[in-house]
Amino acid sequence: MRYLLVEDNAELADGIVKRLAMDGHAIDHAATLAAAEDCLAVAHYDLILLDVMLPDGDGRDFLARSRAHLETPVIMLTARAQVSDRVGALDQGADDYITKPFDFLELEARCRAVLRRRGGLARNQIALGPAQFDPAAGTLEHDGQTIDLRNREIRLLEIFARHPGQILSKAQVMDHLFSYDAEVTENAIEVYVGRLRRRIDGMGFRIETVRGLGYRMDTDAP
Amino acid sequence: MIQTASIGQRLTLLLAGVAAALSVLSWGMVTSLAAQAAARTQDNVLAASATTIAETLRSEQGEVRLELPYAAFAMLGAISEDRVFYRVIAADEVLTGYDDLPAPATSEIGQVVFDTGQYRGAEIRMSSVTRLVLAGMERVAVTVSVAQTRDGVDAVTSDISRLAGLLSVAFFFVAVALSAIAARLSLRPLNLIAASVSRRGPSDLRPLLRAAPADLAPLLDALNRLMERLRLSIRRSEDFIAEAAHRVRTPLATVRTQAEIALRTVSDEAEKERLRRIIRAVDESARSAGQLLDHATVAYRVEDLARDRLDLSDLARQTAAALEPTAAMRDIQFTLDLTPAPIRGDAVLLDSAIRNVLDNAIKYSPEDTTVSLQIVLDAAQARLRVRDQGTGLGDGPMDVLTERFRRGGNVAGVVGSGLGLTIAAEVLRAHGGRLELENCENGSGACVSLVLPLV
Ligand SMILES: Nc1ncnc2c1ncn2[C@@H]1O[C@H](COP(=O)(O)OP(=O)(O)OP(=O)(O)O)[C@@H](O)[C@H]1O
Ligand SMILES: [Mg+2]
């Protein structure tokens, strides 16, 4: 996915760019609305993350102005927990909003929900053996059939899909799977891996347990 | 507010005063004109009568003779029933008539003169005319006087005066009624402006665009300027809160993001644990700041509650949709069983009440469960029931959970500030409804109901 981040706080922007890059996304950063317009003029983005308060204006006003010719979905970053603000952001054509500070898993979940709602966008499909996995939409296609995966299943599958053939430790998997404010045990991971295995059964790829080390995805399996 | 006499009353009173003065004036004028007219009529008839009698004077064998023509008295009888007296004097000698009639004022020959005097106990009006009659070789001055009492004339005058008085009183009452109507009519634009201001919702501070008479333009201008100032000051304080939140929460976001990045890069378990604690602390303070802000907003919005027509099912559907990604992160699904339920209230507040209840259902339920939203209607109430499959609300008293900063014993590590149910309960109370907390009948999970009066 290619993101445009419009955020004036340099440190926060730097963090968000790094953090999203870790998940394999490409991010351009604009510190002002003017810079954002320059970016939009030359590149195509899958999603825009737009701060509400920017030095050269209000993100909502920008949205109201450019919504007519802007097809890219927009998620507002707001610092206010106030409800009226949320309503205002959505009224002005934002697809969703998220309040700072946010959990990146939640950001991802909201992006996915927005992209699913919008539909019809060119997406990055990942081939898993004979099956096609679309992490943005959360779908798995096999044999002409499409199944919708649940949130955790998508995340789990995505971790393996992005590291094909590599052994991933339980700790690594856990970082991708659970919010950091939740107390989870490694047992929980076994539960989820077990469930995902049942879902992908017979699709021509599988997740193996590497005793004492972790898991590995095998896409060449019969 | 100190109440002075209303403009309408003042206007009516003023107009009534003017009407009263005019009535008295017109009554006086009519009365005096009537008296004058009656007197003039009597004078004319008296003069005509005296002249007619004088016309019949002639001389016969050196003697002055006259005939008293019937017409001369008939005329007088025609205007009133008053008694008539006459006298003819020729060369200081009474020819005929009442010789004790008062003497007339001297006058030139042929000129009619009038006198007013007392005769036989009554006031009389007398007209006299003097003619020269040739009697033999002599010219004799003959004076004819005709007099009439004034009772009839006065009666006519007072009749007219009474009638005029009655008319004036009637005129006065009609005028008062008309001035009351006029006062009301001229105050109508003012009342319309007042009505259109009071019909507005609490947050509607747009300028009034209603057409108004030129006299009211300054008032309308002043009102609009006040509204504009109010709008600016509210906007400034809202901006201030937004700015404050921005300043607090942006650095928190930076810390959280950096901590997440660090968590991805370190592998030492103790260090990871420290980073997780940082993240939890950030989440706790962000949650508290957010809930405190929401609570403050609720407190100020319920002061002057909007009463828009809303459908509870729409609100529930929208709020559930907004929270769906959050629920999906824990693989929790919403099931909706909603029927339309017309209510009145503030959509923003009701959204935050529903949001807090749903947020609890998500937070306190195990992963991979279902939260159901159902609307049940009875005659007067709509009930939005939110059930989860979590541990439930415990065995203790439930009302205390709506107290400020009160958290249950089941929170174990779940981020929260203890304000969610406080906010929900306050919003519902302001809408004339209530929040009901219970454990589900089938033993597991909480069942939280938002009860609102139907319209
Ligand atoms: N659906 C639920 N299941 C179990 N316990 C609940 C549920 N809803 C509320 N509670 C209990 O009631 C307490 C008060 O809830 P409340 O929403 O007011 O505060 P909170 O969730 O702790 O904090 P926050 O202000 O962040 O919402 C919670 O701490 C929890 O113990
Ligand atoms: Mg709560």
XYZ file of C-alpha atoms and ligand atoms in Angstrom:
709
model
C 0.000 0.000 0.000
C 1.088 3.509 -0.703
C 0.176 6.106 1.900
C 0.334 9.860 1.948
C 0.794 11.136 5.481
C -0.075 14.813 6.049
C 1.151 15.695 9.540
C 3.059 18.735 10.718
C 4.634 17.311 13.856
C 7.998 16.102 12.546
C 8.664 13.568 15.293
C 5.279 11.946 15.083
C 5.427 11.891 11.299
C 8.853 10.305 11.405
C 7.545 7.610 13.758
C 4.478 6.847 11.663
C 6.553 6.613 8.473
C 9.015 4.215 10.100
C 6.331 2.148 11.700
C 4.279 1.737 8.518
C 7.439 0.964 6.561
C 8.039 -1.929 8.951
C 4.791 -3.441 7.712
C 5.976 -3.116 4.136
C 4.083 0.001 3.151
C 5.396 2.948 1.150
C 4.744 6.343 2.738
C 5.228 9.876 1.497
C 5.145 12.582 4.082
C 3.849 16.133 3.646
C 4.110 18.612 6.507
C 1.666 21.140 5.076
C -1.456 21.179 2.970
C 0.498 22.835 0.169
C 3.051 20.025 0.187
C 0.207 17.493 0.235
C -1.240 19.010 -2.915
C 2.154 18.774 -4.608
C 2.372 15.084 -3.698
C -1.153 14.389 -4.919
C -0.366 16.084 -8.213
C 2.479 13.723 -9.067
C 1.728 10.404 -7.409
C -1.103 7.997 -6.826
C -1.922 6.895 -3.308
C -4.068 4.123 -1.912
C -4.888 6.098 1.192
C -4.336 9.508 2.775
C -3.762 10.007 6.498
C -4.715 13.613 7.174
C -4.080 15.536 10.370
C -6.780 17.989 11.413
C -4.573 20.869 12.557
C -1.959 21.923 10.070
C 0.103 25.109 9.923
C -1.454 26.296 6.673
C -5.028 25.423 7.475
C -7.587 22.977 8.804
C -7.466 19.461 7.383
C -11.255 19.388 7.234
C -11.381 22.511 5.091
C -8.797 21.013 2.782
C -10.945 17.930 2.514
C -14.082 19.919 1.784
C -12.206 21.762 -0.966
C -10.569 18.817 -2.647
C -13.136 16.067 -2.098
C -14.719 16.725 -5.487
C -11.646 15.749 -7.494
C -9.984 13.489 -4.950
C -10.791 9.808 -5.247
C -8.347 8.542 -2.699
C -9.881 7.462 0.607
C -8.997 9.656 3.564
C -8.595 8.804 7.231
C -8.395 11.807 9.521
C -5.992 11.893 12.440
C -7.607 13.880 15.209
C -6.366 14.733 18.647
C -9.799 15.467 19.989
C -11.844 12.735 21.591
C -14.824 15.019 21.306
C -17.699 13.488 19.472
C -18.746 16.592 17.591
C -15.318 16.676 16.008
C -15.686 13.144 14.737
C -19.012 13.855 13.222
C -17.598 16.985 11.602
C -14.725 15.054 10.046
C -17.038 12.474 8.523
C -19.465 15.104 7.300
C -16.726 16.749 5.349
C -16.000 13.650 3.345
C -13.450 11.737 5.384
C -13.928 7.991 5.180
C -13.016 7.462 8.785
C -11.025 8.998 11.590
C -8.701 7.758 14.259
C -7.773 9.557 17.459
C -4.180 10.164 18.455
C -2.472 8.332 19.975
C -3.454 5.224 18.094
C -2.630 1.573 17.941
C -1.207 0.721 14.505
C -3.236 -2.435 14.460
C -6.325 -0.295 14.776
C -5.111 1.992 12.011
C -4.626 -1.066 9.848
C -8.072 -2.383 10.726
C -9.649 0.945 9.821
C -7.717 1.189 6.562
C -8.883 -2.278 5.663
C -12.496 -1.410 6.497
C -12.298 1.745 4.381
C -10.742 -0.046 1.420
C -13.342 -2.799 1.633
C -16.108 -0.229 1.711
C -14.682 1.672 -1.221
C -14.039 -1.492 -3.240
C -12.892 -1.487 -6.848
C -9.385 -0.231 -6.168
C -6.318 -1.797 -7.677
C -4.885 -3.987 -4.945
C -1.726 -5.825 -4.232
C -2.367 -9.501 -4.424
C 0.096 -11.927 -2.984
C 0.320 -15.365 -4.562
C 0.355 -18.159 -1.998
C 0.863 -21.265 -4.105
C -2.229 -21.483 -6.288
C -4.202 -19.117 -4.036
C -4.339 -15.293 -4.159
C -4.233 -13.359 -0.919
C -5.344 -9.728 -0.749
C -4.250 -8.357 2.621
C -5.834 -4.963 2.071
C -9.257 -6.440 1.442
C -8.768 -9.417 3.713
C -9.770 -11.958 1.086
C -8.334 -15.264 -0.050
C -9.116 -16.577 -3.526
C -8.763 -20.189 -4.458
C -10.291 -22.249 -7.215
C -12.604 -19.444 -8.276
C -13.898 -19.048 -4.734
C -13.321 -16.041 -2.490
C -13.418 -16.331 1.252
C -13.444 -13.421 3.691
C -10.921 -13.873 6.456
C -11.401 -12.562 9.935
C -9.200 -9.872 11.333
C -6.684 -12.001 13.205
C -6.527 -14.508 10.379
C -5.671 -11.771 7.906
C -2.948 -10.415 10.132
C -1.497 -13.815 10.805
C -1.532 -14.788 7.147
C 0.014 -11.459 6.187
C 2.987 -12.002 8.487
C 3.724 -15.320 6.841
C 3.000 -14.039 3.330
C 5.522 -11.230 3.734
C 8.221 -13.625 4.917
C 7.791 -16.649 2.665
C 9.976 -19.596 3.603
C 11.360 -17.841 6.702
C 11.055 -19.177 10.196
C 9.150 -16.757 12.422
C 9.425 -16.999 16.201
C 6.325 -16.946 18.366
C 7.442 -13.563 19.757
C 7.672 -12.117 16.249
C 4.233 -13.427 15.402
C 2.840 -12.047 18.635
C 4.078 -8.536 17.876
C 2.094 -8.521 14.669
C -0.941 -10.140 16.059
C -1.885 -8.446 19.291
C -2.182 -4.932 20.545
C 0.543 -4.106 22.987
C -1.891 -3.200 25.680
C -3.376 -6.676 25.714
C -2.018 -9.406 27.928
C -1.474 -12.451 25.752
C 0.233 -15.755 26.215
C 2.025 -17.742 23.591
C -0.726 -20.318 23.886
C -3.084 -17.875 22.232
C -0.857 -17.904 19.177
C -1.140 -21.648 18.915
C -4.913 -21.282 19.012
C -4.900 -18.777 16.145
C -2.423 -20.689 14.065
C -4.564 -23.785 14.515
C -7.630 -21.935 13.359
C -5.893 -20.439 10.328
C -4.633 -23.877 9.340
C -8.182 -25.158 9.232
C -9.229 -22.202 7.061
C -6.496 -22.730 4.468
C -6.759 -26.467 4.461
C -6.593 -27.815 0.899
C -5.560 -24.504 -0.703
C -2.129 -25.659 -1.700
C -0.039 -23.946 0.963
C 0.386 -24.477 4.661
C 1.963 -23.293 7.889
C 4.436 -25.670 9.448
C 5.566 -25.779 13.039
C 9.332 -25.718 13.369
C 9.888 -27.340 16.686
C 11.507 -25.023 19.251
C 11.865 -22.145 16.765
C 8.475 -21.112 15.563
C 6.505 -21.346 12.320
C 7.188 -21.225 8.627
C 4.918 -20.937 5.605
C 5.373 -23.456 2.868
C 3.805 -22.489 -0.445
C 5.114 -25.408 -2.510
C 3.235 -28.051 -0.613
C 0.915 -30.198 -2.625
C -35.804 40.864 34.645
C -37.562 44.077 35.614
C -40.874 44.279 33.809
C -42.127 47.712 32.808
C -45.526 48.310 31.205
C -45.551 46.589 27.855
C -45.178 48.639 24.700
C -48.593 47.406 23.643
C -50.193 48.677 26.856
C -48.424 51.992 26.595
C -49.449 52.473 23.014
C -53.066 51.557 23.770
C -53.138 53.897 26.745
C -51.689 56.770 24.755
C -54.085 56.320 21.870
C -57.015 55.995 24.298
C -55.998 59.276 25.973
C -55.928 61.018 22.630
C -59.312 59.542 21.758
C -60.769 60.740 25.077
C -59.506 64.300 24.516
C -60.866 64.302 20.986
C -64.250 62.998 22.188
C -64.607 65.732 24.809
C -63.537 68.393 22.329
C -65.964 67.251 19.663
C -68.782 66.984 22.185
C -68.131 70.586 23.316
C -67.978 71.833 19.759
C -71.148 70.066 18.689
C -72.989 71.379 21.761
C -71.941 74.970 21.233
C -72.622 74.824 17.508
C -76.080 73.384 18.211
C -76.821 76.157 20.712
C -75.669 78.780 18.228
C -77.666 77.258 15.409
C -80.832 77.034 17.525
C -80.435 80.627 18.694
C -79.820 81.819 15.158
C -82.912 79.986 13.912
C -85.014 81.520 16.663
C -83.597 84.954 15.868
C -84.340 84.583 12.188
C -87.905 83.491 12.815
C -88.456 86.252 15.393
C -87.052 88.797 12.923
C -89.205 87.452 10.106
C -92.258 87.502 12.324
C -91.619 91.081 13.509
C -90.944 92.203 9.943
C -94.131 90.510 8.670
C -96.216 92.290 11.290
C -94.486 95.591 10.531
C -95.272 95.067 6.847
C -99.011 95.084 7.595
C -98.838 98.549 9.152
C -100.769 101.169 7.291
C -102.602 104.377 8.084
C -106.272 104.838 7.913
C -107.720 108.279 8.446
C -104.644 109.477 10.180
C -104.593 106.465 12.459
C -102.000 103.749 12.438
C -103.647 100.419 11.758
C -102.340 96.895 11.699
C -103.522 93.375 11.189
C -101.855 90.635 13.077
C -101.150 88.086 10.346
C -101.637 84.483 11.458
C -98.535 83.448 9.543
C -96.353 85.644 11.747
C -97.169 83.513 14.800
C -97.476 80.236 12.942
C -93.792 80.531 12.044
C -92.877 80.823 15.692
C -95.089 77.888 16.628
C -93.277 75.836 14.061
C -89.909 75.954 15.788
C -91.009 75.267 19.368
C -93.802 75.188 21.843
C -92.474 78.309 23.490
C -94.735 81.062 24.562
C -94.890 84.062 22.258
C -95.405 87.713 23.256
C -95.725 90.762 21.075
C -96.285 94.476 21.309
C -96.700 97.292 18.853
C -95.890 100.795 19.957
C -96.753 103.763 17.891
C -95.416 107.123 19.017
C -94.757 105.905 22.536
C -98.237 104.509 22.824
C -98.975 100.833 22.958
C -101.201 99.962 20.080
C -101.660 96.364 20.928
C -99.961 93.480 22.745
C -98.371 93.015 26.138
C -97.526 96.475 27.315
C -95.194 95.281 30.076
C -92.719 93.721 27.694
C -89.278 95.202 28.298
C -88.415 98.114 26.103
C -86.266 97.304 23.128
C -82.855 98.739 22.552
C -83.111 101.818 20.419
C -82.384 101.245 16.816
C -82.369 102.866 13.483
C -85.450 102.835 11.371
C -85.967 99.569 9.449
C -83.261 97.739 11.379
C -84.097 94.593 13.325
C -82.596 94.537 16.822
C -82.506 91.712 19.322
C -82.677 91.744 23.105
C -82.447 89.106 25.763
C -84.233 89.650 29.025
C -86.500 88.352 31.767
C -90.236 88.389 31.370
C -92.792 86.780 33.563
C -90.195 84.663 35.237
C -88.662 83.265 32.078
C -85.844 84.219 29.835
C -87.025 85.619 26.564
C -85.530 86.617 23.255
C -87.089 89.573 21.609
C -86.728 91.070 18.159
C -87.929 94.538 17.353
C -88.212 96.523 14.200
C -89.232 100.168 13.807
C -91.010 101.572 10.779
C -92.161 105.065 9.938
C -95.818 105.135 9.045
C -97.404 108.182 7.441
C -100.454 108.872 9.577
C -102.228 111.887 8.181
C -99.556 114.461 7.754
C -97.332 113.018 10.370
C -94.709 110.393 10.263
C -95.138 108.108 13.212
C -92.422 105.688 14.347
C -94.034 102.321 14.999
C -92.011 99.673 16.785
C -93.064 96.051 16.478
C -91.584 93.675 19.055
C -92.020 89.911 18.996
C -90.655 87.874 21.884
C -90.470 84.186 22.669
C -89.308 82.238 25.732
C -86.154 80.167 25.261
C -87.159 76.909 26.944
C -87.807 75.107 23.666
C -84.567 76.248 22.146
C -82.625 75.188 25.224
C -84.387 71.818 25.168
C -83.376 71.284 21.545
C -79.830 72.313 22.343
C -79.545 69.981 25.294
C -81.083 67.132 23.272
C -78.445 67.593 20.619
C -75.777 67.918 23.290
C -76.876 64.676 24.921
C -76.853 62.888 21.612
C -73.433 64.303 20.838
C -72.276 63.138 24.252
C -73.492 59.606 23.595
C -71.829 59.576 20.197
C -68.577 60.794 21.724
C -68.611 58.032 24.312
C -69.280 55.457 21.610
C -66.510 56.960 19.494
C -64.191 56.752 22.504
C -64.808 53.044 23.024
C -64.426 52.232 19.353
C -61.196 54.236 19.319
C -59.837 52.339 22.325
C -60.626 49.014 20.707
C -59.010 50.122 17.464
C -55.912 51.360 19.258
C -55.522 48.031 21.016
C -55.678 46.302 17.640
C -53.318 48.843 16.108
C -50.864 48.367 18.968
C -50.944 44.621 18.512
C -50.507 44.901 14.759
C -47.601 47.255 14.976
C -45.909 44.978 17.526
C -46.361 41.938 15.297
C -42.977 42.179 13.537
C -41.317 42.373 16.939
C -43.171 39.308 18.173
C -42.298 37.442 14.999
C -38.611 38.168 15.521
C -38.847 37.038 19.133
C -40.603 33.848 18.065
C -38.041 33.023 15.417
C -35.212 33.520 17.906
C -36.809 31.320 20.548
C -37.673 28.596 18.035
C -33.994 28.096 17.319
C -31.930 25.244 18.632
C -29.323 26.019 21.278
C -26.436 25.981 18.868
C -28.065 27.844 16.004
C -26.263 31.184 15.976
C -26.743 32.084 12.333
C -27.797 35.690 11.729
C -31.522 36.403 11.490
C -32.413 37.144 7.897
C -36.097 37.887 8.454
C -37.436 40.972 6.702
C -38.311 43.625 9.258
C -39.793 47.112 9.235
C -37.159 49.848 9.026
C -37.754 50.836 12.675
C -36.698 47.374 13.805
C -33.547 47.255 11.708
C -31.337 48.582 14.558
C -32.709 45.927 16.926
C -32.183 43.196 14.356
C -28.668 44.449 13.681
C -27.829 44.502 17.364
C -29.241 40.992 17.788
C -27.215 39.686 14.875
C -24.053 41.327 16.133
C -24.576 39.745 19.552
C -25.140 36.371 17.912
C -21.952 36.754 15.903
C -19.949 37.623 19.033
C -21.416 34.610 20.828
C -20.581 32.355 17.902
C -17.014 33.648 17.865
C -16.538 33.159 21.576
C -17.957 29.623 21.521
C -15.817 28.874 18.526
C -12.790 30.274 20.346
C -13.350 28.074 23.391
C -13.969 25.030 21.191
C -10.806 25.864 19.317
C -9.040 26.211 22.617
C -10.115 22.745 23.760
C -9.135 21.313 20.396
C -5.778 23.035 20.587
C -5.227 21.803 24.148
C -6.084 18.229 23.184
C -3.827 18.520 20.171
C -0.929 19.673 22.321
C -1.374 16.886 24.870
C -2.135 14.032 22.548
C 0.302 14.634 19.712
C 3.354 14.027 21.948
C 1.591 10.986 23.410
C 1.159 9.702 19.881
C 4.849 10.263 19.230
C 5.804 8.324 22.350
C 3.465 5.476 21.513
C 4.719 5.234 17.951
C 8.357 5.223 19.004
C 7.604 2.595 21.641
C 5.952 0.386 19.021
C 8.960 0.756 16.746
C 11.286 -0.073 19.609
C 9.207 -3.130 20.453
C 9.694 -4.372 16.925
C 13.437 -3.928 17.071
C 14.435 -5.177 20.522
C 14.372 -8.829 21.355
C 15.154 -8.803 25.067
C 11.983 -9.859 26.870
C 12.530 -7.572 29.898
C 12.989 -4.586 27.614
C 9.882 -5.507 25.686
C 7.949 -5.624 28.915
C 9.148 -2.148 29.796
C 8.047 -0.851 26.407
C 4.644 -2.469 26.798
C 4.265 -0.675 30.108
C 5.065 2.609 28.433
C 2.420 1.926 25.825
C -0.130 1.057 28.470
C 0.607 4.233 30.393
C 0.246 6.276 27.225
C -3.065 4.602 26.467
C -4.311 5.166 30.006
C -3.539 8.858 29.964
C -4.905 9.348 26.474
C -8.102 7.536 27.461
C -8.479 9.597 30.625
C -7.886 12.850 28.769
C -10.416 11.864 26.123
C -13.083 10.735 28.557
C -12.648 13.811 30.751
C -13.061 16.007 27.694
C -16.134 14.075 26.571
C -17.593 14.266 30.043
C -17.085 18.030 30.113
C -18.682 18.331 26.701
C -21.669 16.287 27.829
C -22.070 18.425 30.940
C -22.198 21.590 28.897
C -24.349 20.233 26.089
C -27.083 18.888 28.388
C -27.444 22.393 29.841
C -29.257 23.401 26.696
C -30.245 20.131 25.104
C -30.979 19.940 21.389
C -34.288 18.228 20.685
C -33.954 17.024 17.127
C -36.148 14.291 15.739
C -34.004 11.182 15.567
C -34.338 7.492 14.962
C -32.647 5.434 17.657
C -32.090 2.590 15.196
C -30.164 4.900 12.830
C -27.999 6.124 15.677
C -27.304 2.584 16.880
C -26.467 1.438 13.354
C -24.085 4.352 12.722
C -22.296 4.031 16.031
C -21.943 0.274 15.617
C -20.517 0.815 12.120
C -17.993 3.314 13.499
C -16.849 0.821 16.141
C -16.826 -2.185 13.859
C -13.085 -2.041 13.036
C -12.318 -1.800 16.757
C -14.495 -4.821 17.415
C -12.959 -6.666 14.450
C -9.524 -6.305 16.036
C -10.754 -8.640 18.740
C -12.740 -10.692 16.246
C -15.915 -9.556 17.915
C -18.979 -9.295 15.733
C -22.035 -7.119 16.125
C -25.439 -8.547 15.405
C -28.139 -5.952 14.877
C -31.836 -6.472 15.424
C -33.171 -2.932 15.128
C -36.620 -1.507 14.567
C -37.247 2.183 13.895
C -37.753 4.126 17.119
C -38.543 7.831 16.811
C -37.062 9.861 19.648
C -36.036 13.418 20.314
C -32.610 14.548 21.417
C -29.037 15.464 20.695
C -27.473 13.080 18.178
C -23.921 13.837 19.297
C -24.687 13.038 22.935
C -26.680 9.907 22.189
C -23.888 8.720 19.927
C -21.423 9.096 22.761
C -23.731 7.209 25.163
C -24.100 4.291 22.748
C -20.394 4.425 21.945
C -19.409 4.076 25.589
C -21.721 1.118 26.126
C -20.483 -0.632 22.979
C -16.905 0.180 23.895
C -17.414 -1.637 27.203
C -19.016 -4.612 25.504
C -15.977 -4.895 23.227
C -13.403 -4.285 25.945
C -14.801 -6.621 28.569
C -15.702 -9.548 26.315
C -13.388 -12.343 25.331
C -12.161 -12.430 21.750
C -14.149 -14.085 19.051
C -17.570 -13.470 20.578
C -20.719 -11.662 19.586
C -22.224 -8.418 20.845
C -25.900 -8.047 20.054
C -27.843 -4.815 19.690
C -31.587 -5.045 19.876
C -34.324 -2.440 20.019
C -37.486 -3.324 21.906
C -40.433 -0.940 21.871
C -43.292 -0.634 24.279
C -46.050 1.939 24.418
C -43.970 4.841 25.634
C -40.348 3.749 25.533
C -37.638 2.554 23.226
C -35.059 0.234 24.706
C -31.706 -0.353 23.036
C -30.339 -3.521 24.618
C -26.637 -4.287 24.284
C -25.659 -7.801 25.314
C -22.217 -9.310 25.327
C -20.792 -12.712 26.118
C -18.246 -11.527 28.633
C -17.963 -12.066 32.338
C -20.864 -9.796 33.172
C -21.091 -7.012 35.681
C -20.397 -9.068 38.795
C -22.608 -9.714 41.810
C -22.193 -6.398 43.603
C -24.528 -3.422 43.351
C -24.601 -2.187 39.777
C -25.664 1.406 40.235
C -22.251 2.278 41.617
C -20.718 1.519 38.205
C -22.215 4.744 36.880
C -20.366 6.772 39.504
C -17.477 8.895 38.345
C -14.132 7.115 38.004
C -15.691 3.902 39.296
C -14.260 0.769 37.745
C -15.323 -2.789 38.387
C -13.323 -5.655 39.820
C -13.147 -7.332 36.430
C -11.023 -4.732 34.693
C -7.736 -6.638 35.089
C -5.443 -4.845 32.725
C -8.127 -3.326 30.495
C -7.456 0.345 29.813
C -10.153 2.660 31.090
C -10.948 5.707 33.172
C -14.241 4.760 34.811
C -16.172 7.541 33.103
C -17.875 5.637 30.284
C -21.037 4.607 32.113
C -21.130 7.966 33.908
C -21.318 9.701 30.534
C -23.951 7.284 29.205
C -26.135 7.622 32.313
C -25.937 11.419 32.281
C -26.865 11.616 28.617
C -29.874 9.352 29.109
C -31.039 11.187 32.204
C -30.903 14.480 30.314
C -33.117 12.918 27.651
C -35.678 11.764 30.192
C -34.515 8.161 29.949
C -32.250 5.909 31.985
C -29.442 3.389 31.818
C -30.235 -0.106 33.077
C -27.461 -2.471 34.074
C -28.002 -6.176 34.589
C -26.435 -9.519 33.892
C -27.895 -11.538 31.066
C -30.637 -13.992 32.069
C -28.738 -16.926 30.656
C -25.934 -16.411 33.128
C -23.035 -14.983 31.194
C -22.400 -11.531 29.897
C -23.588 -8.036 30.634
C -26.893 -6.669 29.401
C -26.922 -2.879 29.287
C -30.116 -1.094 28.216
C -30.463 2.489 27.055
C -34.070 3.447 27.711
C -35.493 6.536 26.032
C -39.000 7.989 25.809
C -40.613 7.625 22.377
C -42.176 10.644 20.678
N -20.021 -4.950 29.252
C -19.396 -5.044 30.428
N -18.956 -6.239 30.888
C -18.319 -6.326 32.066
N -18.074 -5.281 32.863
C -18.483 -4.074 32.474
C -19.168 -3.894 31.247
N -19.451 -2.587 31.122
C -18.965 -1.976 32.227
N -18.393 -2.858 33.045
C -17.802 -2.560 34.355
O -18.237 -1.287 34.756
C -17.127 -0.441 35.039
C -17.427 0.974 34.679
O -17.532 1.115 33.285
P -17.160 2.474 32.609
O -17.430 2.370 31.157
O -17.848 3.550 33.370
O -15.621 2.645 32.873
P -14.408 1.999 32.141
O -14.852 1.179 30.989
O -13.616 1.305 33.181
O -13.597 3.252 31.651
P -13.869 4.200 30.397
O -14.162 5.536 30.953
O -12.590 4.182 29.663
O -15.014 3.630 29.648
C -16.002 -1.007 34.235
O -14.771 -0.703 34.840
C -16.304 -2.495 34.279
O -15.804 -3.056 35.471
Mg -16.100 2.079 29.511
